[in-house]
mmCIF file of C-alpha atoms in Angstrom:
data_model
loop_
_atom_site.group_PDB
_atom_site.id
_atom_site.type_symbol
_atom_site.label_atom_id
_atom_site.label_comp_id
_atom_site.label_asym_id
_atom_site.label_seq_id
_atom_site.Cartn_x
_atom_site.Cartn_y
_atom_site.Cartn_z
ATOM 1 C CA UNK A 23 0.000 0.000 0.000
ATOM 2 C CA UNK A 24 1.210 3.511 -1.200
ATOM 3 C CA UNK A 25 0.280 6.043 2.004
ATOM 4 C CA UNK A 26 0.936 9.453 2.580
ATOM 5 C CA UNK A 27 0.943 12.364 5.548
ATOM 6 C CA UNK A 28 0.601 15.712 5.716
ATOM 7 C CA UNK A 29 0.999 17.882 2.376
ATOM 8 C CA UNK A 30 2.003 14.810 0.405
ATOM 9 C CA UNK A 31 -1.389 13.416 0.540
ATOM 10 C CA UNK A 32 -1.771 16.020 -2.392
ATOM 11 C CA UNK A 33 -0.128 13.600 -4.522
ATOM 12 C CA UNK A 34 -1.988 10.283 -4.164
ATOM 13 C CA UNK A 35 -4.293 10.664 -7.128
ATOM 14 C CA UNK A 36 -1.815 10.753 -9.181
ATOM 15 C CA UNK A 37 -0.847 6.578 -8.157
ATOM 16 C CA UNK A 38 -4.607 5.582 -9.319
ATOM 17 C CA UNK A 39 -3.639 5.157 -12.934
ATOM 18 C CA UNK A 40 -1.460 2.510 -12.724
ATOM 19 C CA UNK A 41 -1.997 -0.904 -12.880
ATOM 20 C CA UNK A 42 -2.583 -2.816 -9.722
ATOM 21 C CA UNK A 43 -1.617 -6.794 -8.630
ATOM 22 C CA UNK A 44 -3.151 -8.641 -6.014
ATOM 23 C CA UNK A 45 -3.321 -12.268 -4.905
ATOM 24 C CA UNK A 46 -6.405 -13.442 -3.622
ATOM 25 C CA UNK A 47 -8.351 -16.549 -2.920
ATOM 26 C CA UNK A 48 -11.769 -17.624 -4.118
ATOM 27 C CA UNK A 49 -13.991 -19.867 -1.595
ATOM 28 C CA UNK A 50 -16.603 -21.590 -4.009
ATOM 29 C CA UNK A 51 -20.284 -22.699 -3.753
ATOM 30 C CA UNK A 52 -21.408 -19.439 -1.528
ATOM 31 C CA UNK A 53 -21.486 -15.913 -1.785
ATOM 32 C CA UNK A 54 -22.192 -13.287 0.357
ATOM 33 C CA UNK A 55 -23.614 -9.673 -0.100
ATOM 34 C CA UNK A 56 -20.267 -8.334 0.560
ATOM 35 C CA UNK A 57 -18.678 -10.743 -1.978
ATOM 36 C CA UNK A 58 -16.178 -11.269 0.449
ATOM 37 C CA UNK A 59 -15.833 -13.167 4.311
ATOM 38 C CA UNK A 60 -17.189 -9.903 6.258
ATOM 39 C CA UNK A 61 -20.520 -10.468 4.604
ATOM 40 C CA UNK A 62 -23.201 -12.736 5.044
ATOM 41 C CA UNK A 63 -24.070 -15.520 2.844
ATOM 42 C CA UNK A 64 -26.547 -14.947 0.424
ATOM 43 C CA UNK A 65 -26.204 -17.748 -2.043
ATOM 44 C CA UNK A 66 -25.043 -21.470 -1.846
ATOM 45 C CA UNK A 67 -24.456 -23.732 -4.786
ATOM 46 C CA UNK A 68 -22.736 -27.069 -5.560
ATOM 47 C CA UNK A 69 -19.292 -26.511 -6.404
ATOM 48 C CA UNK A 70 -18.560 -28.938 -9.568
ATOM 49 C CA UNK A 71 -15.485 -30.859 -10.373
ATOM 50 C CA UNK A 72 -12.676 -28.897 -11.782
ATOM 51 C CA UNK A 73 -10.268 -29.821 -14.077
ATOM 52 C CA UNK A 74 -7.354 -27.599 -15.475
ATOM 53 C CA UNK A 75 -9.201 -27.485 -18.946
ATOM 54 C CA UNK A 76 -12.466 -25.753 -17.306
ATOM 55 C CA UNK A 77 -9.762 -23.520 -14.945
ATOM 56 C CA UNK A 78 -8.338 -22.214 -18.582
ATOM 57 C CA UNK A 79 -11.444 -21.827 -19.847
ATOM 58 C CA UNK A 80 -12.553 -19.751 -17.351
ATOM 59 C CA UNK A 81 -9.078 -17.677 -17.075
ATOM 60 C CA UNK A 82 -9.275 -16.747 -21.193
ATOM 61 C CA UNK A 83 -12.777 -15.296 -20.532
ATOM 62 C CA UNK A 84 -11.147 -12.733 -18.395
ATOM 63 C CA UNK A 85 -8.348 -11.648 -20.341
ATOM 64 C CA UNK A 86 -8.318 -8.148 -21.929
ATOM 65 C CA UNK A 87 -11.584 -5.744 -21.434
ATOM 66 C CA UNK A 88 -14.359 -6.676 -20.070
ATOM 67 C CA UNK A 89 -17.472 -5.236 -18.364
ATOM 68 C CA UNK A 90 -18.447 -6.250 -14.642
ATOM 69 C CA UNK A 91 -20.511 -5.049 -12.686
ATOM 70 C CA UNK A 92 -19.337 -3.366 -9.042
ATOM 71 C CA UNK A 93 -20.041 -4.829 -5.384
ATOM 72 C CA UNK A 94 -23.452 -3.044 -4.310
ATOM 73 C CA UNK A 95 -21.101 -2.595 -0.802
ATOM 74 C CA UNK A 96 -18.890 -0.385 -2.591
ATOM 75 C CA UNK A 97 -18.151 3.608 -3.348
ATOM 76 C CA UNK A 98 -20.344 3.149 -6.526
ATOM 77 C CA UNK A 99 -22.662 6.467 -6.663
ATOM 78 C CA UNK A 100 -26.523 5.447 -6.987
ATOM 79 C CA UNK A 101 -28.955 8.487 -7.303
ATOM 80 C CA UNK A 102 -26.444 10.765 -5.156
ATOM 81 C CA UNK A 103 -25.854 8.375 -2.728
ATOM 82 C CA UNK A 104 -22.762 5.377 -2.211
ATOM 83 C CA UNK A 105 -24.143 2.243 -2.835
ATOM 84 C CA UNK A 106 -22.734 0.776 0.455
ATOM 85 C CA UNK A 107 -24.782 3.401 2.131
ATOM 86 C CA UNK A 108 -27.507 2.176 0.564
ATOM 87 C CA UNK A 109 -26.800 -1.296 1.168
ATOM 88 C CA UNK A 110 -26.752 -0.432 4.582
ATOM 89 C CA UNK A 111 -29.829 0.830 5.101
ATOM 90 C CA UNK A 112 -31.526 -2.580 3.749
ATOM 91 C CA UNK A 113 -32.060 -1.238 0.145
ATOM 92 C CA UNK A 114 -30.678 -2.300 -2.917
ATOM 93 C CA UNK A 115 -29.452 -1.039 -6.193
ATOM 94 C CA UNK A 116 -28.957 -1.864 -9.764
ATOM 95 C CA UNK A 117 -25.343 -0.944 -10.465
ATOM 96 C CA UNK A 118 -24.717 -0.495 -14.111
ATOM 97 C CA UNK A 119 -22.003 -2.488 -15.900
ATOM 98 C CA UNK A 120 -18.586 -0.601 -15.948
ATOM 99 C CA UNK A 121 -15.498 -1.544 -17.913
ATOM 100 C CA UNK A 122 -12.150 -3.150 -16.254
ATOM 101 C CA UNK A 123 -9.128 -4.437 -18.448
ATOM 102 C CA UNK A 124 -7.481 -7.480 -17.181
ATOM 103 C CA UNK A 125 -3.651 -7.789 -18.045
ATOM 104 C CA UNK A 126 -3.296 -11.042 -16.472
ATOM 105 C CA UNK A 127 -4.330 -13.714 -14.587
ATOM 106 C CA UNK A 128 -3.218 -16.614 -13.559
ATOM 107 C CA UNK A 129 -5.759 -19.500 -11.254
ATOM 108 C CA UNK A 130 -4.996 -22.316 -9.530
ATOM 109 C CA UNK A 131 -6.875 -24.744 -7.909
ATOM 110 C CA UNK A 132 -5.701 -24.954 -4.094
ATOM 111 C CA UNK A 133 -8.621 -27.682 -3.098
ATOM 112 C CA UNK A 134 -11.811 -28.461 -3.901
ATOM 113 C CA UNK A 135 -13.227 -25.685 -3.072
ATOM 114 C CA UNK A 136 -10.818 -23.020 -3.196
ATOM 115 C CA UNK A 137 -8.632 -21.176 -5.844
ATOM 116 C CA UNK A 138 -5.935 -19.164 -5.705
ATOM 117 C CA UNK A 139 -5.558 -16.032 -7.957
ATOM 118 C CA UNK A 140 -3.299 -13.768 -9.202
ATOM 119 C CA UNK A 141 -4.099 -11.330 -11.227
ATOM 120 C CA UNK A 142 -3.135 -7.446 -12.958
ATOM 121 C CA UNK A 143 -5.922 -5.138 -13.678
ATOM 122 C CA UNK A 144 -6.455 -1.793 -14.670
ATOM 123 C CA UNK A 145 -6.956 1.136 -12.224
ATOM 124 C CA UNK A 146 -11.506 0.747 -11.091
ATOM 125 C CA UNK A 147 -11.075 -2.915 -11.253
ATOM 126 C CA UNK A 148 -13.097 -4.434 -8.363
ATOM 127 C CA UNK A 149 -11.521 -7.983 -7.733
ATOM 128 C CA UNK A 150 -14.537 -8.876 -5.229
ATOM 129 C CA UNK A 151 -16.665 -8.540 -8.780
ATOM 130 C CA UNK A 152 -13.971 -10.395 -10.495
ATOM 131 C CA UNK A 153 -14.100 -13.060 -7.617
ATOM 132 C CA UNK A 154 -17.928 -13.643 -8.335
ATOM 133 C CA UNK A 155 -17.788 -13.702 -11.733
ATOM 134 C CA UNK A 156 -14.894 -16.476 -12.038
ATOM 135 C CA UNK A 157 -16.935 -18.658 -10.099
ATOM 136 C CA UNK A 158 -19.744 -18.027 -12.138
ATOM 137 C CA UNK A 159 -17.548 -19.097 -15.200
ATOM 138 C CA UNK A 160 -17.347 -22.280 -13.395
ATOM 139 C CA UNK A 161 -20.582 -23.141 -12.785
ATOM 140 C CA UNK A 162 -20.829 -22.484 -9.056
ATOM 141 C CA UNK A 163 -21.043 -18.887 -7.052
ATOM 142 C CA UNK A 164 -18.239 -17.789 -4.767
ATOM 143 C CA UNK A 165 -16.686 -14.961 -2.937
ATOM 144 C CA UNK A 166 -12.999 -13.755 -2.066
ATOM 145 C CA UNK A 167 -11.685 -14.769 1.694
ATOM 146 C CA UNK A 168 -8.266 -13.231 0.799
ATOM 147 C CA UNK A 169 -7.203 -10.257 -0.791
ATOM 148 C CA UNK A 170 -3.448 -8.715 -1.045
ATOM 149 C CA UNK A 171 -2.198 -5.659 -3.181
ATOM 150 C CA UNK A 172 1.359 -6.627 -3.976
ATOM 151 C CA UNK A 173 2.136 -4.106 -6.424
ATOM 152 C CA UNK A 174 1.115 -0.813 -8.093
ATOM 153 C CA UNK A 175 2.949 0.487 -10.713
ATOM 154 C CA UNK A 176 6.461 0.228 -10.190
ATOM 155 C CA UNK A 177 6.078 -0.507 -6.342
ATOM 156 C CA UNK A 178 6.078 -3.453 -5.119
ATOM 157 C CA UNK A 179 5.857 -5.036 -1.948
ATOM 158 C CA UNK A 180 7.621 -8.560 -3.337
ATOM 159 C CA UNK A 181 11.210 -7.019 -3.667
ATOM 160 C CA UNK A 182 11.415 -4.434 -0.373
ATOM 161 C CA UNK A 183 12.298 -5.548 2.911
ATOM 162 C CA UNK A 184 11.227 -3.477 5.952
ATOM 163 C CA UNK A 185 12.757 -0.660 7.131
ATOM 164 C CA UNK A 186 11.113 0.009 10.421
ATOM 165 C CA UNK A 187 7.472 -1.142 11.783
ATOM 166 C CA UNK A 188 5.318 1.805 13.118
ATOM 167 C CA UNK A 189 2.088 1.570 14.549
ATOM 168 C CA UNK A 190 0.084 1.540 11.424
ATOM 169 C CA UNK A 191 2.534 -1.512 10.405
ATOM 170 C CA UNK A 192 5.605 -2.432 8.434
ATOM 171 C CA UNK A 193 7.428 0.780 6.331
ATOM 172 C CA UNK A 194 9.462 -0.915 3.222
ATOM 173 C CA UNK A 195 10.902 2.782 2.072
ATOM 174 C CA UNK A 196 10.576 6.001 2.554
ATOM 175 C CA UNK A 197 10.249 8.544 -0.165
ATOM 176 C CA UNK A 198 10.214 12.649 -0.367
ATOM 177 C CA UNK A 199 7.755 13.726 -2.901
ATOM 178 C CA UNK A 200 9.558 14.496 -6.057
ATOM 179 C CA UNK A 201 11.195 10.989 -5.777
ATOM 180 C CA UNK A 202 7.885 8.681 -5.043
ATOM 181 C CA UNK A 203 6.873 10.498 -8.874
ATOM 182 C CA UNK A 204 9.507 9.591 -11.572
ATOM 183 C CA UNK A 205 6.788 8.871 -13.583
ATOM 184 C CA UNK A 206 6.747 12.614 -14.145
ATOM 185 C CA UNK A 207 9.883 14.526 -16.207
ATOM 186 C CA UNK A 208 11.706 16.988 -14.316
ATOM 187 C CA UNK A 209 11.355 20.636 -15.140
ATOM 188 C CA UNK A 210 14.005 23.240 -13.938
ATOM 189 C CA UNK A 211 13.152 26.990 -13.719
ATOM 190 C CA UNK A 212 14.202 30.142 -12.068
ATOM 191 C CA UNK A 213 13.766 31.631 -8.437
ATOM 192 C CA UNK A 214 11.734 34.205 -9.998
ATOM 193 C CA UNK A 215 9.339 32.108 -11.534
ATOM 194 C CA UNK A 216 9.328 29.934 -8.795
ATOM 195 C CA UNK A 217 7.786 32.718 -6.715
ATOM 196 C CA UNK A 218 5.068 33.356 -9.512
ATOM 197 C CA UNK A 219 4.228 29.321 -9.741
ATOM 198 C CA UNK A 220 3.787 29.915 -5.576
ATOM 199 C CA UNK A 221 1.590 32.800 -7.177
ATOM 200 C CA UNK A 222 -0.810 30.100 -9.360
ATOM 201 C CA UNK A 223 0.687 32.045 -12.745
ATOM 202 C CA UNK A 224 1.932 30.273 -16.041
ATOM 203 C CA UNK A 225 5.206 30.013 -16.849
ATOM 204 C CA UNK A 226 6.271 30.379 -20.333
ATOM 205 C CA UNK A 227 9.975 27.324 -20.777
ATOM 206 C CA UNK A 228 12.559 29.018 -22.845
ATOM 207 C CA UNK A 229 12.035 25.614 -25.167
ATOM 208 C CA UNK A 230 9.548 23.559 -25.996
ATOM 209 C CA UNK A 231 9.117 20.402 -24.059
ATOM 210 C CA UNK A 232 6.882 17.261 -24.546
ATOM 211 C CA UNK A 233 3.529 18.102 -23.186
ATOM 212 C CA UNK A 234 2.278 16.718 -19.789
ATOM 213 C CA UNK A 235 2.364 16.541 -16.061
ATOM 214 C CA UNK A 236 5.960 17.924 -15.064
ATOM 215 C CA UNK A 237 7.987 17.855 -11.685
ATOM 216 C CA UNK A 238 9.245 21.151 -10.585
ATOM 217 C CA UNK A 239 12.253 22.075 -9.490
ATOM 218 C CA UNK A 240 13.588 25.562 -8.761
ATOM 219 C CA UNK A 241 17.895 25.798 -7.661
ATOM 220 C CA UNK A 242 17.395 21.693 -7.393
ATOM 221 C CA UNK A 243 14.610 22.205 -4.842
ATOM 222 C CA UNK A 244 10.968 20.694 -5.764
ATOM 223 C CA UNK A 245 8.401 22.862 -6.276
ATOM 224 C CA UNK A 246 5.278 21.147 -7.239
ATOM 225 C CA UNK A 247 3.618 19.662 -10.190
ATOM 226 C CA UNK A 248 2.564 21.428 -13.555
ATOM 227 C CA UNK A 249 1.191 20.817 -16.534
ATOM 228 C CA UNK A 250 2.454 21.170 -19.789
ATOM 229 C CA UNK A 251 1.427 22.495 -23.313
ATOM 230 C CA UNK A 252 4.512 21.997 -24.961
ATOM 231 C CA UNK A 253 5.703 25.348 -23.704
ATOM 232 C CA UNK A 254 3.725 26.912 -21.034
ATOM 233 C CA UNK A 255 3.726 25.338 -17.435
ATOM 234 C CA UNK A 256 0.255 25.870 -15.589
ATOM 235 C CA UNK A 257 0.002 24.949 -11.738
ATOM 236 C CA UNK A 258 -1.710 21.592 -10.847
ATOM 237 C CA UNK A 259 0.120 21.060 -6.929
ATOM 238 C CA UNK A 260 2.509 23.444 -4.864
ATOM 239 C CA UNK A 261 4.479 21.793 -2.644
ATOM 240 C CA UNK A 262 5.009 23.943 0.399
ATOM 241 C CA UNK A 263 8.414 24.652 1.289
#
C-alpha cells in the first residue's frame, strides 16, 4: 500500500492510474452480499469438479476488457448516494455495468473448493466482482476470503524488505515527494518564476518540451507539479516549502 501524511497526501491521485496486482483466494459454492468473508451468505451452490481445462477456460474469458458489474457494498454512486450506504440501510441497487481491463491472470486450484488467484488489472477494477464472476464461469457462485495488493505500478511489496514497523505496520521505504513520482519529467526553472508558480501564474519554458504533467524544481529544490502544453507550465500542486 502507497500512504501518505501531511501535504504529500496532495499527490496520491496521481498513483490511481497505474496498474494494480493482487493475490487473492476464491472460496466456491457461496457468496455473500459483501462478496467477500465480512458479509453474510446470500447464495449457496454445488461446487462442480474442476479440471485444469475448465480452470483455462474460465481464465481466457477474463483476459483483456471486459465489463463487470461493481459490489453493491462499494463507493459506486446510486442516485447521489454510495451504494454501500444504501446497502446499509436494507435497500438495494442496480449498479450499471462498468469496464475493467485485465492484463493477467493466472488460477490455480488450491482444493476443492478453493482457488488461488493472481491477477493485474487496470486502475476501477473491483476484484470482489472479479471473484464472483470467475466462479460463475465455473458453474458455481463464490466470494474472495483473501485479498493482497502486492504491487502498483512500479512498487512493489515482493522485492522491499522493511525498514522500520510503526504503529500503522511495516514501512518498506521512505520517499520525499519528487522521488515517489519519476513517472513525471523533471522541469528546472528560475527563483523568480518559482515565486510566480507559488503565485498560481503560467510560466512560459525558454524551449519547448513534450507536453504533460511535469515535476518542478527551482535551484534543485521541488516545487510542485505542472502541466504542460509543450511550452507553457500551468500549476496543478505546490508543494510547500
Amino acid at each position: 500500500m502507497i500512504a501518505a501524511t501531511g501535504d504529500s497526501t496532495r499527490f496520491l491521485e496521481y498513483f490511481l492510474q497505474f496498474r494494480k496486482t493482487y493475490t487473492a483466494t476464491i472460496q466456491l459454492g457461496s457468496e455473500t452480499d459483501t462478496l467477500d468473508n465480512t458479509g453474510i451468505g446470500i447464495q449457496s451452490l454445488p461446487v462442480p469438479q474442476v479440471h485444469e481445462t475448465e480452470i483455462e477456460v474460465a481464465r481466457l474469458k477474463f483476459i483483456g476488457v471486459i465489463e463487470q458489474i461493481p459490489p453493491l457494498f462499494s463507493n459506486v454512486r446510486v442516485d447521489g448516494k454510495r451504494a454501500h450506504e444504501l446497502a446499509r440501510g436494507g435497500q438495494s441497487a442496480e449498479l450499471k455495468p462498468r469496464r475493467a481491463e485485465i492484463y493477467d491472470l493466472s488460477l490455480v486450484v488450491r482444493s476443492g473448493k478453493f482457488i488461488d488467484m493472481r491477477c493485474t488489472v487496470s486502475s476501477g477494477t473491483y476484484i470482489r466482482s472479479l471473484a464472483r464472476d470467475i466462479a460463475v464461469a465455473l458453474g458455481t457462485c463464490g466470494h474472495l476470503t483473501a485479498l493482497r495488493r502486492t504491487r502498483i505500478g512500479d512498487f512493489s511489496v515482493t522485492t522491499e524488505v522493511p525498514e522500520y514497523s510503526s504503529p500503522a505496520g511495516f514501512i518498506t521505504r521512505q520517499l520525499a515527494d519528487a522521488e515517489a513520482l519519476p513517472f513525471f519529467d523533471a522541469v528546472e526553472i528560475t527563483e523568480g518564476e518559482h515565486r510566480r508558480v507559488y503565485q498560481g501564474q503560467a510560466i512560459r519554458l525558454a524551449e519547448d518540451v513534450a507536453p504533460g504533467i511535469k515535476r518542478v524544481f527551482a535551484a534543485g529544490k521541488f516545487v510542485g507539479l505542472a502541466r504542460c502544453d509543450g511550452k507553457v507550465l500551468r500549476v496543478e500542486k505546490i508543494y510547500p516549502n
